[in-house]
Amino acid sequence: MKATLLNQQELNSIQTKLPQWKLSDNKIKRELGFQNFIDAFGFMTKVALIAEGINHHPDWSNVYSSVKIELTTHDLGGVSNLDIHLATAIEKLFRA
């Protein structure tokens, strides 16, 4: 999948498609909470496999049971279709 920047209308629709994600500073952001560190780190491992599969990787951090994720397409300077694709996959995995 080739990365393409989202236009303003597509950016505006993020809240509808991904209501838990916030658009800020040319990134979409989400914080996820888990029962413990093992669950959080296990989730990150699963996301890492998805991200590697599409060659699009998150900026993220983990502190105990919390995972903070920021998605942007650095080489395009903003949010792209790849960020939405990865965020959607992350949401499906989180809700599974």
PDB file of C-alpha atoms in Angstrom:
ATOM      1  CA  MET A   1       0.000   0.000   0.000  1.00  0.00           C
ATOM      2  CA  LYS A   2       1.402   3.364  -1.007  1.00  0.00           C
ATOM      3  CA  ALA A   3       1.246   6.132   1.591  1.00  0.00           C
ATOM      4  CA  THR A   4      -0.836   9.183   0.713  1.00  0.00           C
ATOM      5  CA  LEU A   5      -1.508  12.159   2.973  1.00  0.00           C
ATOM      6  CA  LEU A   6      -5.068  12.636   4.094  1.00  0.00           C
ATOM      7  CA  ASN A   7      -6.877  15.723   2.883  1.00  0.00           C
ATOM      8  CA  GLN A   8      -8.723  18.028   5.284  1.00  0.00           C
ATOM      9  CA  GLN A   9     -12.056  16.272   4.829  1.00  0.00           C
ATOM     10  CA  GLU A  10     -10.440  12.903   5.597  1.00  0.00           C
ATOM     11  CA  LEU A  11      -8.697  14.369   8.644  1.00  0.00           C
ATOM     12  CA  ASN A  12     -12.025  15.741   9.871  1.00  0.00           C
ATOM     13  CA  SER A  13     -13.607  12.273   9.603  1.00  0.00           C
ATOM     14  CA  ILE A  14     -11.060  10.631  11.930  1.00  0.00           C
ATOM     15  CA  GLN A  15     -13.192  11.349  15.020  1.00  0.00           C
ATOM     16  CA  THR A  16     -16.099   9.514  13.409  1.00  0.00           C
ATOM     17  CA  LYS A  17     -14.104   6.516  12.187  1.00  0.00           C
ATOM     18  CA  LEU A  18     -11.749   6.279  15.168  1.00  0.00           C
ATOM     19  CA  PRO A  19     -13.439   8.089  18.073  1.00  0.00           C
ATOM     20  CA  GLN A  20     -10.813   7.071  20.651  1.00  0.00           C
ATOM     21  CA  TRP A  21      -7.991   8.602  18.576  1.00  0.00           C
ATOM     22  CA  LYS A  22      -7.158  12.301  18.780  1.00  0.00           C
ATOM     23  CA  LEU A  23      -5.639  14.362  15.984  1.00  0.00           C
ATOM     24  CA  SER A  24      -2.896  16.679  17.209  1.00  0.00           C
ATOM     25  CA  ASP A  25       0.433  17.967  15.848  1.00  0.00           C
ATOM     26  CA  ASN A  26       0.072  16.104  12.523  1.00  0.00           C
ATOM     27  CA  LYS A  27      -0.375  12.810  14.398  1.00  0.00           C
ATOM     28  CA  ILE A  28      -3.186  10.603  15.596  1.00  0.00           C
ATOM     29  CA  LYS A  29      -2.802   9.577  19.229  1.00  0.00           C
ATOM     30  CA  ARG A  30      -4.300   7.014  21.564  1.00  0.00           C
ATOM     31  CA  GLU A  31      -3.595   5.764  25.072  1.00  0.00           C
ATOM     32  CA  LEU A  32      -4.609   2.221  25.977  1.00  0.00           C
ATOM     33  CA  GLY A  33      -4.896   0.710  29.437  1.00  0.00           C
ATOM     34  CA  PHE A  34      -4.346  -2.932  30.373  1.00  0.00           C
ATOM     35  CA  GLN A  35      -4.551  -5.043  33.533  1.00  0.00           C
ATOM     36  CA  ASN A  36      -0.783  -5.253  33.936  1.00  0.00           C
ATOM     37  CA  PHE A  37       2.606  -4.917  32.258  1.00  0.00           C
ATOM     38  CA  ILE A  38       2.517  -8.386  30.684  1.00  0.00           C
ATOM     39  CA  ASP A  39      -0.798  -7.661  28.944  1.00  0.00           C
ATOM     40  CA  ALA A  40       0.432  -4.267  27.740  1.00  0.00           C
ATOM     41  CA  PHE A  41       3.717  -5.634  26.441  1.00  0.00           C
ATOM     42  CA  GLY A  42       1.989  -8.617  24.823  1.00  0.00           C
ATOM     43  CA  PHE A  43      -0.324  -6.218  23.009  1.00  0.00           C
ATOM     44  CA  MET A  44       2.660  -4.203  21.797  1.00  0.00           C
ATOM     45  CA  THR A  45       4.233  -7.395  20.442  1.00  0.00           C
ATOM     46  CA  LYS A  46       1.100  -8.173  18.443  1.00  0.00           C
ATOM     47  CA  VAL A  47       0.978  -4.607  17.087  1.00  0.00           C
ATOM     48  CA  ALA A  48       4.666  -4.823  16.175  1.00  0.00           C
ATOM     49  CA  LEU A  49       3.945  -7.841  13.956  1.00  0.00           C
ATOM     50  CA  ILE A  50       1.123  -5.980  12.195  1.00  0.00           C
ATOM     51  CA  ALA A  51       3.262  -2.853  11.788  1.00  0.00           C
ATOM     52  CA  GLU A  52       6.157  -4.831  10.351  1.00  0.00           C
ATOM     53  CA  GLY A  53       3.776  -6.532   7.932  1.00  0.00           C
ATOM     54  CA  ILE A  54       2.727  -3.188   6.445  1.00  0.00           C
ATOM     55  CA  ASN A  55       6.158  -1.570   6.948  1.00  0.00           C
ATOM     56  CA  HIS A  56       4.644   1.278   8.950  1.00  0.00           C
ATOM     57  CA  HIS A  57       5.724   1.664  12.552  1.00  0.00           C
ATOM     58  CA  PRO A  58       4.257   3.545  15.525  1.00  0.00           C
ATOM     59  CA  ASP A  59       5.921   6.005  17.849  1.00  0.00           C
ATOM     60  CA  TRP A  60       4.974   4.587  21.217  1.00  0.00           C
ATOM     61  CA  SER A  61       5.816   4.142  24.850  1.00  0.00           C
ATOM     62  CA  ASN A  62       4.867   1.748  27.610  1.00  0.00           C
ATOM     63  CA  VAL A  63       4.753   2.425  31.337  1.00  0.00           C
ATOM     64  CA  TYR A  64       3.471  -0.499  33.390  1.00  0.00           C
ATOM     65  CA  SER A  65      -0.099  -1.103  32.152  1.00  0.00           C
ATOM     66  CA  SER A  66      -0.344   1.890  29.794  1.00  0.00           C
ATOM     67  CA  VAL A  67       0.587   2.070  26.118  1.00  0.00           C
ATOM     68  CA  LYS A  68       0.710   5.457  24.386  1.00  0.00           C
ATOM     69  CA  ILE A  69       0.668   5.382  20.593  1.00  0.00           C
ATOM     70  CA  GLU A  70       1.288   8.169  18.085  1.00  0.00           C
ATOM     71  CA  LEU A  71       0.947   7.567  14.363  1.00  0.00           C
ATOM     72  CA  THR A  72       2.232   9.815  11.611  1.00  0.00           C
ATOM     73  CA  THR A  73       3.952   9.340   8.282  1.00  0.00           C
ATOM     74  CA  HIS A  74       7.220  11.141   8.842  1.00  0.00           C
ATOM     75  CA  ASP A  75       8.369  11.200   5.224  1.00  0.00           C
ATOM     76  CA  LEU A  76       5.075  12.845   4.160  1.00  0.00           C
ATOM     77  CA  GLY A  77       4.887  15.192   7.138  1.00  0.00           C
ATOM     78  CA  GLY A  78       1.458  14.226   8.409  1.00  0.00           C
ATOM     79  CA  VAL A  79      -1.283  11.658   8.765  1.00  0.00           C
ATOM     80  CA  SER A  80      -1.642   9.238   5.877  1.00  0.00           C
ATOM     81  CA  ASN A  81      -3.818   6.330   4.842  1.00  0.00           C
ATOM     82  CA  LEU A  82      -1.196   4.016   6.424  1.00  0.00           C
ATOM     83  CA  ASP A  83      -1.763   5.642   9.820  1.00  0.00           C
ATOM     84  CA  ILE A  84      -5.506   5.077   9.531  1.00  0.00           C
ATOM     85  CA  HIS A  85      -4.933   1.491   8.399  1.00  0.00           C
ATOM     86  CA  LEU A  86      -2.658   0.780  11.377  1.00  0.00           C
ATOM     87  CA  ALA A  87      -4.934   2.582  13.857  1.00  0.00           C
ATOM     88  CA  THR A  88      -7.906   0.542  12.629  1.00  0.00           C
ATOM     89  CA  ALA A  89      -5.933  -2.694  13.050  1.00  0.00           C
ATOM     90  CA  ILE A  90      -4.872  -1.604  16.548  1.00  0.00           C
ATOM     91  CA  GLU A  91      -8.494  -0.910  17.504  1.00  0.00           C
ATOM     92  CA  LYS A  92      -9.610  -4.338  16.263  1.00  0.00           C
ATOM     93  CA  LEU A  93      -6.829  -6.033  18.194  1.00  0.00           C
ATOM     94  CA  PHE A  94      -7.578  -4.054  21.363  1.00  0.00           C
ATOM     95  CA  ARG A  95     -11.283  -4.934  21.213  1.00  0.00           C
ATOM     96  CA  ALA A  96     -10.646  -8.648  20.497  1.00  0.00           C
TER      97      ALA A  96
END
